[in-house]
Short mmCIF file of C-alpha atoms in Angstrom, two decimals:
data_model
loop_
_atom_site.label_atom_id
_atom_site.label_comp_id
_atom_site.label_asym_id
_atom_site.label_seq_id
_atom_site.Cartn_x
_atom_site.Cartn_y
_atom_site.Cartn_z
CA UNK A 1 -17.12 66.44 41.97
CA UNK A 2 -19.01 62.84 40.07
CA UNK A 3 -15.55 62.14 38.89
CA UNK A 4 -13.90 62.44 42.29
CA UNK A 5 -17.16 60.57 43.68
CA UNK A 6 -17.48 57.62 40.83
CA UNK A 7 -13.17 57.28 41.43
CA UNK A 8 -13.56 56.09 44.63
CA UNK A 9 -16.55 54.49 43.88
CA UNK A 10 -14.93 52.54 41.55
CA UNK A 11 -11.17 52.54 41.65
CA UNK A 12 -8.93 52.00 39.11
CA UNK A 13 -7.44 48.45 38.18
CA UNK A 14 -3.28 48.26 38.22
CA UNK A 15 -2.21 48.73 34.78
CA UNK A 16 -0.61 45.07 33.42
CA UNK A 17 3.64 45.29 33.54
CA UNK A 18 5.10 47.10 30.41
CA UNK A 19 7.98 45.32 28.85
CA UNK A 20 10.21 47.30 30.77
CA UNK A 21 8.85 46.15 34.50
CA UNK A 22 10.20 43.49 36.39
CA UNK A 23 9.44 39.67 36.41
CA UNK A 24 6.58 38.31 39.52
CA UNK A 25 8.35 37.60 42.24
CA UNK A 26 9.87 34.14 43.02
CA UNK A 27 6.51 32.57 44.20
CA UNK A 28 4.37 33.50 42.08
CA UNK A 29 2.38 31.03 39.70
CA UNK A 30 4.42 32.62 36.30
CA UNK A 31 7.64 31.25 38.56
CA UNK A 32 5.90 27.87 39.45
CA UNK A 33 4.99 27.46 35.91
CA UNK A 34 8.30 27.84 33.82
CA UNK A 35 9.84 25.49 36.77
CA UNK A 36 7.18 23.05 36.60
CA UNK A 37 7.37 23.46 32.86
CA UNK A 38 11.49 23.19 32.38
CA UNK A 39 12.01 19.88 34.58
CA UNK A 40 8.48 17.80 33.07
CA UNK A 41 10.69 16.18 29.98
CA UNK A 42 14.09 15.17 31.94
CA UNK A 43 11.77 13.82 35.05
CA UNK A 44 10.01 11.76 32.48
CA UNK A 45 12.50 10.83 30.43
CA UNK A 46 14.33 9.24 33.37
CA UNK A 47 11.36 7.13 33.41
CA UNK A 48 11.23 5.44 30.59
CA UNK A 49 14.28 5.84 28.40
CA UNK A 50 12.70 5.18 25.22
CA UNK A 51 11.51 8.74 25.50
CA UNK A 52 14.77 10.12 24.64
CA UNK A 53 14.38 9.42 20.62
CA UNK A 54 11.78 12.11 20.88
CA UNK A 55 12.08 15.00 20.20
CA UNK A 56 10.48 17.95 22.42
CA UNK A 57 10.59 22.52 22.30
CA UNK A 58 12.79 23.96 24.93
CA UNK A 59 10.90 25.59 27.58
CA UNK A 60 10.30 28.72 26.74
CA UNK A 61 12.71 31.93 28.47
CA UNK A 62 11.79 32.89 31.28
CA UNK A 63 11.16 36.99 30.02
CA UNK A 64 8.61 35.62 28.03
CA UNK A 65 6.30 34.18 30.39
CA UNK A 66 7.12 37.37 32.43
CA UNK A 67 5.86 39.46 29.64
CA UNK A 68 2.49 37.48 29.28
CA UNK A 69 -0.59 38.64 30.87
CA UNK A 70 -3.16 36.57 32.91
CA UNK A 71 -5.06 35.13 30.65
CA UNK A 72 -2.25 34.08 28.36
CA UNK A 73 -0.44 32.33 31.77
CA UNK A 74 -3.89 30.00 31.69
CA UNK A 75 -3.67 28.93 28.76
CA UNK A 76 -0.51 28.35 28.94
CA UNK A 77 -0.85 26.38 32.28
CA UNK A 78 -3.24 24.30 30.75
CA UNK A 79 -1.11 23.82 27.81
CA UNK A 80 1.05 22.46 29.71
CA UNK A 81 -1.15 20.01 32.09
CA UNK A 82 -2.65 18.66 28.45
CA UNK A 83 1.03 18.18 27.41
CA UNK A 84 1.82 16.21 30.19
CA UNK A 85 -0.80 13.94 30.33
CA UNK A 86 -0.16 13.36 26.79
CA UNK A 87 3.35 12.03 28.06
CA UNK A 88 2.39 10.02 31.07
CA UNK A 89 0.06 8.20 29.01
CA UNK A 90 3.37 7.83 26.90
CA UNK A 91 5.39 6.69 29.15
CA UNK A 92 2.74 4.10 29.93
CA UNK A 93 2.75 2.60 26.62
CA UNK A 94 6.68 2.59 26.35
CA UNK A 95 7.02 0.96 29.21
CA UNK A 96 4.43 -2.43 28.72
CA UNK A 97 6.70 -4.72 25.96
CA UNK A 98 5.72 -3.48 22.54
CA UNK A 99 5.33 -7.34 21.49
CA UNK A 100 4.02 -9.96 23.16
CA UNK A 101 3.01 -13.79 22.45
CA UNK A 102 0.32 -14.13 25.56
CA UNK A 103 -2.13 -11.71 25.11
CA UNK A 104 -6.35 -11.55 26.72
CA UNK A 105 -6.76 -12.81 30.16
CA UNK A 106 -5.11 -15.82 31.90
CA UNK A 107 -8.09 -17.78 32.67
CA UNK A 108 -8.01 -20.78 31.28
CA UNK A 109 -11.78 -20.36 30.25
CA UNK A 110 -10.73 -17.16 28.21
CA UNK A 111 -7.02 -17.95 26.65
CA UNK A 112 -8.58 -17.57 23.09
CA UNK A 113 -9.86 -14.23 24.32
CA UNK A 114 -7.64 -11.44 22.74
CA UNK A 115 -8.28 -8.40 24.98
CA UNK A 116 -8.43 -4.81 23.16
CA UNK A 117 -6.95 -2.78 26.21
CA UNK A 118 -3.99 -5.44 26.06
CA UNK A 119 -2.55 -5.37 22.77
CA UNK A 120 -0.30 -3.54 21.28
CA UNK A 121 -0.66 -0.58 18.57
CA UNK A 122 -1.22 -2.07 15.30
CA UNK A 123 -1.11 -1.14 11.92
CA UNK A 124 -3.33 -0.17 9.54
CA UNK A 125 -4.04 -2.64 7.31
CA UNK A 126 -3.57 0.12 3.75
CA UNK A 127 -0.29 0.39 5.31
CA UNK A 128 0.63 -3.62 4.91
CA UNK A 129 1.53 -3.52 1.39
CA UNK A 130 3.33 0.35 2.03
CA UNK A 131 5.90 -0.94 4.64
CA UNK A 132 6.29 -4.01 2.45
CA UNK A 133 7.68 -1.56 -0.91
CA UNK A 134 9.73 0.65 1.49
CA UNK A 135 10.83 -2.97 2.96
CA UNK A 136 12.03 -4.63 -0.83
CA UNK A 137 12.63 -0.20 -1.94
CA UNK A 138 10.49 -0.69 -5.22
CA UNK A 139 8.28 2.18 -6.69
CA UNK A 140 4.30 2.08 -6.97
CA UNK A 141 5.08 3.63 -10.20
CA UNK A 142 4.07 -0.09 -13.11
CA UNK A 143 7.05 1.73 -15.46
CA UNK A 144 10.23 2.00 -12.76
CA UNK A 145 10.11 -1.36 -11.99
CA UNK A 146 12.35 -2.42 -14.16
CA UNK A 147 15.00 0.52 -12.84
CA UNK A 148 14.55 -1.10 -8.92
CA UNK A 149 15.00 -4.70 -9.26
CA UNK A 150 18.66 -3.17 -11.13
CA UNK A 151 18.76 -1.55 -7.60
CA UNK A 152 17.82 -4.54 -5.73
CA UNK A 153 20.92 -7.10 -7.58
CA UNK A 154 23.69 -4.47 -5.35
CA UNK A 155 22.58 -5.93 -1.96
CA UNK A 156 23.14 -9.20 -3.07
CA UNK A 157 27.22 -8.49 -0.33
CA UNK A 158 23.86 -8.69 2.73
CA UNK A 159 23.26 -12.06 2.26
CA UNK A 160 24.58 -15.00 4.20
CA UNK A 161 27.02 -17.27 3.24
CA UNK A 162 25.59 -20.05 6.02
CA UNK A 163 22.93 -19.15 8.62
CA UNK A 164 25.39 -19.65 11.22
CA UNK A 165 26.71 -16.48 10.18
CA UNK A 166 22.93 -14.81 11.03
CA UNK A 167 21.78 -14.03 14.25
CA UNK A 168 18.60 -16.10 15.72
CA UNK A 169 15.47 -14.13 16.49
CA UNK A 170 12.63 -15.56 18.49
CA UNK A 171 9.55 -15.22 17.89
CA UNK A 172 8.60 -11.85 20.04
CA UNK A 173 10.87 -10.01 17.22
CA UNK A 174 7.85 -11.31 13.95
CA UNK A 175 5.27 -10.42 16.73
CA UNK A 176 2.64 -7.84 14.44
CA UNK A 177 -0.77 -7.20 15.29
CA UNK A 178 -2.76 -5.30 12.14
CA UNK A 179 -5.94 -3.40 12.46
CA UNK A 180 -9.04 -3.58 9.93
CA UNK A 181 -11.32 -0.94 11.11
CA UNK A 182 -14.76 -2.04 9.51
CA UNK A 183 -16.45 -0.81 12.27
CA UNK A 184 -15.01 2.25 13.31
CA UNK A 185 -13.94 3.43 9.98
CA UNK A 186 -17.09 3.04 7.69
CA UNK A 187 -15.33 3.81 4.23
CA UNK A 188 -13.53 0.52 4.29
CA UNK A 189 -16.62 -2.32 4.12
CA UNK A 190 -17.57 -1.99 0.56
CA UNK A 191 -14.40 -2.88 -0.61
CA UNK A 192 -15.76 -6.06 1.79
CA UNK A 193 -18.82 -5.90 1.95
CA UNK A 194 -21.03 -9.09 0.45
CA UNK A 195 -24.39 -9.05 -0.97
CA UNK A 196 -25.54 -11.23 1.99
CA UNK A 197 -24.02 -8.15 4.40
CA UNK A 198 -20.76 -10.84 4.93
CA UNK A 199 -17.72 -10.44 4.59
CA UNK A 200 -15.68 -11.68 1.21
CA UNK A 201 -13.67 -14.59 2.26
CA UNK A 202 -11.65 -13.64 -0.92
CA UNK A 203 -10.21 -10.15 0.53
CA UNK A 204 -9.27 -11.78 3.78
CA UNK A 205 -7.37 -13.95 1.80
CA UNK A 206 -5.50 -12.01 0.47
CA UNK A 207 -4.82 -9.78 4.29
CA UNK A 208 -3.44 -13.13 5.19
CA UNK A 209 -0.37 -13.83 2.66
CA UNK A 210 0.08 -9.79 3.16
CA UNK A 211 0.81 -10.37 6.47
CA UNK A 212 2.53 -13.22 6.18
CA UNK A 213 4.99 -11.91 4.08
CA UNK A 214 5.60 -8.86 6.31
CA UNK A 215 5.99 -10.48 9.78
CA UNK A 216 8.88 -12.82 7.68
CA UNK A 217 10.60 -9.33 6.63
CA UNK A 218 10.44 -8.43 10.41
CA UNK A 219 12.44 -11.96 11.19
CA UNK A 220 14.91 -11.70 8.59
CA UNK A 221 15.58 -7.66 8.92
CA UNK A 222 19.26 -6.51 7.98
CA UNK A 223 19.33 -3.45 10.50
CA UNK A 224 23.19 -2.53 8.13
CA UNK A 225 20.88 -2.99 4.59
CA UNK A 226 18.34 0.62 4.10
CA UNK A 227 16.53 -2.19 1.98
CA UNK A 228 15.68 -6.65 2.96
CA UNK A 229 18.04 -8.27 0.58
CA UNK A 230 16.36 -10.98 0.70
CA UNK A 231 12.97 -12.08 -2.07
CA UNK A 232 10.28 -13.68 0.69
CA UNK A 233 7.76 -15.18 -1.48
CA UNK A 234 4.43 -17.25 -0.57
CA UNK A 235 5.61 -21.39 -1.04
CA UNK A 236 2.34 -22.95 0.58
CA UNK A 237 -1.55 -22.28 2.49
CA UNK A 238 -0.83 -25.49 5.29
CA UNK A 239 -4.23 -24.87 6.32
CA UNK A 240 -6.89 -21.92 7.48
CA UNK A 241 -9.74 -22.72 9.82
CA UNK A 242 -12.36 -21.30 10.42
CA UNK A 243 -14.33 -21.27 13.38
CA UNK A 244 -17.87 -19.52 11.94
CA UNK A 245 -19.82 -19.41 9.48
CA UNK A 246 -19.64 -15.10 8.76
CA UNK A 247 -17.99 -12.36 9.96
CA UNK A 248 -19.73 -9.09 10.40
CA UNK A 249 -19.30 -6.65 8.28
CA UNK A 250 -19.64 -3.50 10.99
CA UNK A 251 -17.14 -5.02 13.36
CA UNK A 252 -13.34 -4.38 13.78
CA UNK A 253 -11.32 -6.92 12.54
CA UNK A 254 -7.53 -7.76 13.76
CA UNK A 255 -4.53 -9.98 12.65
CA UNK A 256 -1.96 -10.90 14.51
CA UNK A 257 0.92 -13.43 13.41
CA UNK A 258 4.73 -14.44 14.25
CA UNK A 259 7.63 -16.84 13.03
CA UNK A 260 6.76 -20.54 15.07
CA UNK A 261 8.91 -22.38 13.21
CA UNK A 262 12.42 -22.07 10.79
CA UNK A 263 14.79 -24.08 7.99
CA UNK A 264 17.26 -22.85 6.91
CA UNK A 265 15.42 -21.33 4.04
CA UNK A 266 11.54 -21.38 4.81
CA UNK A 267 9.79 -20.08 7.71
CA UNK A 268 6.43 -21.51 8.94
CA UNK A 269 4.01 -18.55 9.51
CA UNK A 270 1.53 -19.01 12.34
CA UNK A 271 -1.44 -16.02 12.42
CA UNK A 272 -5.18 -15.82 13.82
CA UNK A 273 -8.04 -13.29 12.95
CA UNK A 274 -9.97 -11.74 15.67
CA UNK A 275 -13.25 -10.04 14.92
CA UNK A 276 -14.62 -7.21 17.84
CA UNK A 277 -18.09 -8.32 20.25
CA UNK A 278 -17.78 -5.56 22.90
CA UNK A 279 -14.97 -4.40 24.01
CA UNK A 280 -13.30 -7.92 23.57
CA UNK A 281 -10.90 -9.25 19.81
CA UNK A 282 -12.93 -12.50 19.66
CA UNK A 283 -11.15 -15.48 17.36
CA UNK A 284 -11.84 -16.37 14.36
CA UNK A 285 -9.22 -18.18 11.94
CA UNK A 286 -6.23 -19.70 12.33
CA UNK A 287 -3.76 -19.64 9.54
CA UNK A 288 -0.68 -21.12 8.86
CA UNK A 289 1.83 -20.48 5.97
CA UNK A 290 5.20 -21.73 4.94
CA UNK A 291 6.88 -18.63 3.27
CA UNK A 292 10.72 -19.18 1.46
CA UNK A 293 13.44 -16.67 0.72
CA UNK A 294 15.15 -15.61 -1.58
CA UNK A 295 18.32 -13.76 -3.46
CA UNK A 296 17.64 -10.06 -3.90
CA UNK A 297 16.79 -11.09 -7.76
CA UNK A 298 14.62 -14.08 -6.60
CA UNK A 299 16.65 -16.30 -8.68
CA UNK A 300 17.86 -18.45 -6.11
CA UNK A 301 17.39 -19.77 -2.27
CA UNK A 302 18.93 -17.66 0.38
CA UNK A 303 19.48 -18.67 4.14
CA UNK A 304 17.23 -17.10 7.03
CA UNK A 305 17.28 -15.88 10.85
CA UNK A 306 17.70 -18.89 13.34
CA UNK A 307 14.71 -19.30 15.56
CA UNK A 308 14.85 -19.61 19.83
CA UNK A 309 11.47 -20.44 20.73
CA UNK A 310 11.67 -18.87 24.43
CA UNK A 311 9.16 -21.01 26.69
CA UNK A 312 7.25 -24.14 26.65
CA UNK A 313 4.85 -22.76 24.50
CA UNK A 314 6.87 -21.05 22.14
CA UNK A 315 8.95 -25.00 22.17
CA UNK A 316 6.15 -26.56 21.36
CA UNK A 317 4.99 -24.36 18.74
CA UNK A 318 8.08 -25.00 16.92
CA UNK A 319 7.51 -28.71 17.57
CA UNK A 320 4.35 -28.58 15.54
CA UNK A 321 6.16 -26.90 12.99
CA UNK A 322 8.80 -29.99 12.29
CA UNK A 323 6.20 -32.14 12.52
CA UNK A 324 3.56 -30.10 10.03
CA UNK A 325 6.93 -30.34 8.00
CA UNK A 326 7.29 -34.40 7.94
CA UNK A 327 3.52 -34.43 7.69
CA UNK A 328 3.53 -32.69 4.83
CA UNK A 329 6.22 -34.33 2.66
CA UNK A 330 4.80 -37.82 4.23
CA UNK A 331 1.52 -36.50 1.82
CA UNK A 332 3.23 -35.12 -0.98
CA UNK A 333 4.96 -39.01 -1.10
CA UNK A 334 1.69 -40.92 -1.18
CA UNK A 335 0.40 -38.48 -3.44
CA UNK A 336 -1.87 -40.23 -6.41
CA UNK A 337 0.21 -38.52 -8.46
CA UNK A 338 3.08 -41.28 -7.62
CA UNK A 339 1.17 -43.73 -5.37
CA UNK A 340 -1.64 -46.02 -5.93
CA UNK A 341 -4.73 -45.40 -4.27
CA UNK A 342 -4.79 -47.49 -0.85
CA UNK A 343 -6.44 -51.28 -0.50
CA UNK A 344 -9.39 -49.15 1.47
CA UNK A 345 -9.62 -46.51 -1.45
CA UNK A 346 -9.57 -48.93 -4.09
CA UNK A 347 -12.40 -50.80 -2.36
CA UNK A 348 -14.57 -47.77 -1.93
CA UNK A 349 -13.66 -46.39 -5.52
CA UNK A 350 -15.09 -49.99 -7.00
CA UNK A 351 -17.94 -50.01 -4.40
CA UNK A 352 -19.39 -46.63 -5.99
CA UNK A 353 -18.32 -47.72 -9.48
CA UNK A 354 -21.32 -51.30 -8.87
CA UNK A 355 -23.60 -48.44 -7.39
CA UNK A 356 -23.98 -47.26 -10.64
CA UNK A 357 -24.54 -49.97 -12.80
CA UNK A 358 -27.67 -50.41 -14.57
CA UNK A 359 -29.12 -53.72 -12.65
CA UNK A 360 -31.37 -53.95 -15.80
CA UNK A 361 -28.43 -54.03 -18.53
CA UNK A 362 -26.06 -55.64 -16.26
CA UNK A 363 -23.09 -53.91 -18.18
CA UNK A 364 -19.92 -52.40 -17.20
CA UNK A 365 -20.89 -49.36 -20.09
CA UNK A 366 -24.07 -48.94 -18.86
CA UNK A 367 -24.17 -46.47 -15.94
CA UNK A 368 -27.52 -45.37 -13.88
CA UNK A 369 -26.86 -42.52 -10.95
CA UNK A 370 -28.14 -43.29 -7.53
CA UNK A 371 -30.64 -41.40 -5.82
CA UNK A 372 -29.52 -37.97 -5.11
CA UNK A 373 -26.28 -37.94 -6.79
CA UNK A 374 -25.01 -35.83 -9.28
CA UNK A 375 -21.74 -36.33 -12.03
CA UNK A 376 -18.58 -35.02 -11.04
CA UNK A 377 -17.85 -34.08 -14.43
CA UNK A 378 -21.39 -31.91 -14.41
CA UNK A 379 -20.14 -29.99 -11.18
CA UNK A 380 -17.74 -28.05 -13.20
CA UNK A 381 -17.05 -24.36 -13.32
CA UNK A 382 -14.70 -22.03 -15.06
CA UNK A 383 -12.80 -18.44 -15.63
CA UNK A 384 -10.85 -16.72 -17.64
CA UNK A 385 -8.70 -13.68 -15.45
CA UNK A 386 -6.32 -11.38 -17.49
CA UNK A 387 -3.43 -10.60 -15.24
CA UNK A 388 -3.09 -6.75 -15.69
CA UNK A 389 -0.54 -4.53 -13.79
CA UNK A 390 -2.78 -3.43 -11.02
CA UNK A 391 -2.85 -6.71 -9.37
CA UNK A 392 1.29 -7.40 -8.78
CA UNK A 393 2.89 -8.23 -5.91
CA UNK A 394 6.26 -6.30 -4.70
CA UNK A 395 8.33 -8.00 -7.16
CA UNK A 396 6.44 -7.39 -10.12
CA UNK A 397 4.37 -10.82 -10.64
CA UNK A 398 1.24 -11.52 -9.71
CA UNK A 399 -0.13 -10.78 -5.59
CA UNK A 400 -0.04 -14.76 -4.61
CA UNK A 401 -3.08 -12.90 -3.07
CA UNK A 402 -5.15 -11.85 -5.79
CA UNK A 403 -5.15 -14.96 -7.05
CA UNK A 404 -6.51 -17.29 -3.76
CA UNK A 405 -8.90 -14.62 -3.78
CA UNK A 406 -10.21 -15.72 -7.27
CA UNK A 407 -10.32 -19.44 -6.78
CA UNK A 408 -12.50 -19.05 -3.17
CA UNK A 409 -14.72 -16.81 -5.26
CA UNK A 410 -14.82 -19.27 -8.40
CA UNK A 411 -15.25 -22.41 -5.43
CA UNK A 412 -17.44 -20.65 -3.38
CA UNK A 413 -20.01 -20.04 -6.93
CA UNK A 414 -19.27 -23.85 -7.53
CA UNK A 415 -20.57 -25.29 -3.71
CA UNK A 416 -23.45 -22.23 -4.05
CA UNK A 417 -24.51 -23.80 -7.88
CA UNK A 418 -23.89 -27.24 -6.41
CA UNK A 419 -25.85 -27.41 -2.80
CA UNK A 420 -28.39 -24.46 -4.23
CA UNK A 421 -27.68 -22.29 -1.00
CA UNK A 422 -25.06 -20.32 0.37
CA UNK A 423 -22.06 -22.47 1.60
CA UNK A 424 -20.23 -20.57 4.57
CA UNK A 425 -16.13 -21.47 4.28
CA UNK A 426 -14.99 -23.39 7.05
CA UNK A 427 -11.15 -24.67 5.58
CA UNK A 428 -8.88 -24.08 3.04
CA UNK A 429 -5.77 -26.41 2.98
CA UNK A 430 -2.50 -27.71 0.20
CA UNK A 431 -2.01 -24.25 -1.32
CA UNK A 432 0.78 -24.78 -3.23
CA UNK A 433 2.29 -22.42 -5.04
CA UNK A 434 4.15 -24.03 -8.43
CA UNK A 435 5.30 -21.02 -10.63
CA UNK A 436 4.93 -17.48 -10.29
CA UNK A 437 2.66 -16.22 -12.83
CA UNK A 438 3.35 -13.06 -15.20
CA UNK A 439 1.96 -9.84 -15.45
CA UNK A 440 0.34 -9.94 -18.53
CA UNK A 441 -0.68 -14.05 -18.61
CA UNK A 442 -3.66 -15.47 -19.10
CA UNK A 443 -5.17 -17.23 -16.10
CA UNK A 444 -7.43 -20.30 -16.71
CA UNK A 445 -9.73 -21.50 -13.22
CA UNK A 446 -11.00 -24.21 -13.74
CA UNK A 447 -13.76 -25.96 -10.33
CA UNK A 448 -15.50 -28.97 -9.29
CA UNK A 449 -17.03 -30.28 -6.30
CA UNK A 450 -14.82 -33.90 -5.99
CA UNK A 451 -16.19 -34.97 -2.44
CA UNK A 452 -19.61 -34.68 -0.24
CA UNK A 453 -20.59 -35.68 3.18
CA UNK A 454 -23.40 -34.79 4.07
CA UNK A 455 -24.12 -30.39 4.51
CA UNK A 456 -19.79 -30.53 3.16
CA UNK A 457 -18.68 -29.70 0.13
CA UNK A 458 -14.64 -30.14 -0.91
CA UNK A 459 -14.14 -28.30 -3.36
CA UNK A 460 -10.89 -28.39 -5.69
CA UNK A 461 -9.64 -25.50 -8.31
CA UNK A 462 -6.95 -25.78 -10.63
CA UNK A 463 -4.62 -23.15 -12.22
CA UNK A 464 -2.87 -22.91 -15.15
CA UNK A 465 -1.66 -19.95 -16.99
CA UNK A 466 -0.73 -19.25 -20.50
CA UNK A 467 1.56 -16.60 -21.72
CA UNK A 468 0.18 -14.56 -24.87
CA UNK A 469 3.23 -15.79 -27.04
CA UNK A 470 3.53 -19.12 -26.61
CA UNK A 471 0.34 -20.12 -25.40
CA UNK A 472 1.74 -22.61 -23.68
CA UNK A 473 -0.30 -23.83 -20.45
CA UNK A 474 1.35 -24.26 -17.33
CA UNK A 475 0.24 -25.63 -13.91
CA UNK A 476 1.08 -22.57 -11.24
CA UNK A 477 -2.24 -23.61 -8.22
CA UNK A 478 -3.94 -26.11 -6.85
CA UNK A 479 -6.37 -25.28 -4.10
CA UNK A 480 -9.28 -27.09 -1.63
CA UNK A 481 -11.96 -25.31 -0.06
CA UNK A 482 -14.21 -27.01 1.76
CA UNK A 483 -17.57 -25.57 2.84
CA UNK A 484 -20.50 -26.02 4.70
CA UNK A 485 -24.36 -25.86 3.10
CA UNK A 486 -27.51 -24.79 5.03
CA UNK A 487 -28.74 -27.92 3.91
CA UNK A 488 -27.39 -31.32 3.12
CA UNK A 489 -26.34 -31.92 -0.73
CA UNK A 490 -26.42 -34.95 -3.15
CA UNK A 491 -23.76 -37.59 -2.90
CA UNK A 492 -20.87 -37.01 -6.21
CA UNK A 493 -19.66 -40.00 -8.01
CA UNK A 494 -16.69 -40.08 -10.47
CA UNK A 495 -17.28 -41.54 -13.62
CA UNK A 496 -13.24 -42.12 -15.23
CA UNK A 497 -10.29 -44.00 -13.48
CA UNK A 498 -9.10 -39.60 -13.51
CA UNK A 499 -12.25 -38.00 -11.58
CA UNK A 500 -12.27 -41.34 -9.38
CA UNK A 501 -8.88 -40.35 -8.34
CA UNK A 502 -9.96 -36.70 -8.31
CA UNK A 503 -12.69 -37.98 -5.55
CA UNK A 504 -10.24 -39.68 -3.04
CA UNK A 505 -7.84 -36.60 -3.36
CA UNK A 506 -10.79 -34.58 -2.33
CA UNK A 507 -11.90 -36.88 0.16
CA UNK A 508 -8.80 -37.04 1.92
CA UNK A 509 -8.29 -33.69 2.37
CA UNK A 510 -11.67 -33.32 4.00
CA UNK A 511 -10.23 -36.27 6.59
CA UNK A 512 -7.42 -33.34 7.76
CA UNK A 513 -9.57 -30.23 8.33
CA UNK A 514 -9.21 -29.91 12.31
CA UNK A 515 -13.34 -29.83 12.51
CA UNK A 516 -14.50 -32.29 10.26
CA UNK A 517 -18.17 -32.43 11.70
CA UNK A 518 -19.06 -28.92 12.84
CA UNK A 519 -17.97 -25.81 14.21
CA UNK A 520 -16.33 -25.38 17.55
CA UNK A 521 -18.20 -24.83 20.78
CA UNK A 522 -16.02 -22.27 22.35
CA UNK A 523 -17.01 -20.07 19.06
CA UNK A 524 -19.85 -18.17 19.12
CA UNK A 525 -22.53 -17.37 15.49
CA UNK A 526 -21.73 -14.88 14.24
CA UNK A 527 -24.53 -12.36 13.60
#
């Protein structure tokens, strides 16, 4: 009696269908899930052909869906909905061009502001060197480098006999973005942090050098070859202009760049660096590098793909590249190592000489310093580096970025010691890579102040290398850095004719700086 009453008050729920049960009717919920899920991927493929290369799991068989419980069907529905949202987001990204030279607002007042939400997916900074190794086909193991170089000899057949035999490329073909997530990945900060809680500019030089090489490999990539037959190396750092005195180590940094001019065997690369402020990446650095292409064994020159500008802006960039080449040729032809100083420069040196004569003796040999002045020979600093395999590049020579970092740090110390306060780099120019540095060499760096004006310090760093066997010294690089001190610095006076030439050379480099008086007004001060 009680059992019957209980059954009447609480009717028994129907049991779940057994494996032998029939599938729900066509209008049921599981049928709708099956039909919607089966048609989702073809619809997305038809909207975006780029999805055709992606592999998707096949839709579940009807029999399996029919057997699951209501809870399982609900979970399946949620999973399919999440998959649809992710695929739709991917579809929208693929419909947007992957590369573009014009980033940010079209408002002329914000033309130089880089908007984060408009950027394509950048490469992580730690993956740049890995990509270069993959392109060249070298191993991270030092013992395997000889085998890798032997394998690269087989790539000689992929080298073009002339530039006309290579397909032309556009600036968009080489456009790359690289992310340095200092804000979102705090574990990266240790490598880039200074004691003043700013960013080590020497590390930035290393990243720029690697990025410039990767950009050139994107321009010259050969689809028929698994590895690139070219050996691309840095020939010259034409100029680097800063528009901020310091950078925050707690905000993300983004690099971007592309090939802007091409010769027969050389390429000019334009790069920019941005730092995140709020929701925008604001520009803080402009850099121009010159790269050269050599054969697969890095023994002779090799032709590179021609470049075709596609817009008036790109035509202007290409024209500027031609002007930069002409300027470099003129600057080299009028070097003080080849030609005598101009009449104005000779007058400057003579006036400085007269200002250092002792009025009591009236003798050419008796020299005294004017007030607030320092002899150039007293501004020197030197250092020695042992070139270990850890600092090698993908061609088993010493990495050019490492050389720039060491030269910069010595130059910074020289400017700091001379000015008596913490200096800020504002420009780098005319870094010529004359000879490669072999692994195991001794690297001698000599730095000195060669020109000053107000609170600016022009520093020249000379780099030479000596092998352990021959002990013969050879010049490999000459670096020019322009620093700005927090206060006015003393004047520097040459004592010999050689130092007078260094003074004039430093003055020439200072006058060629893009912002010789103050930082750009359109850039805010770094925190």
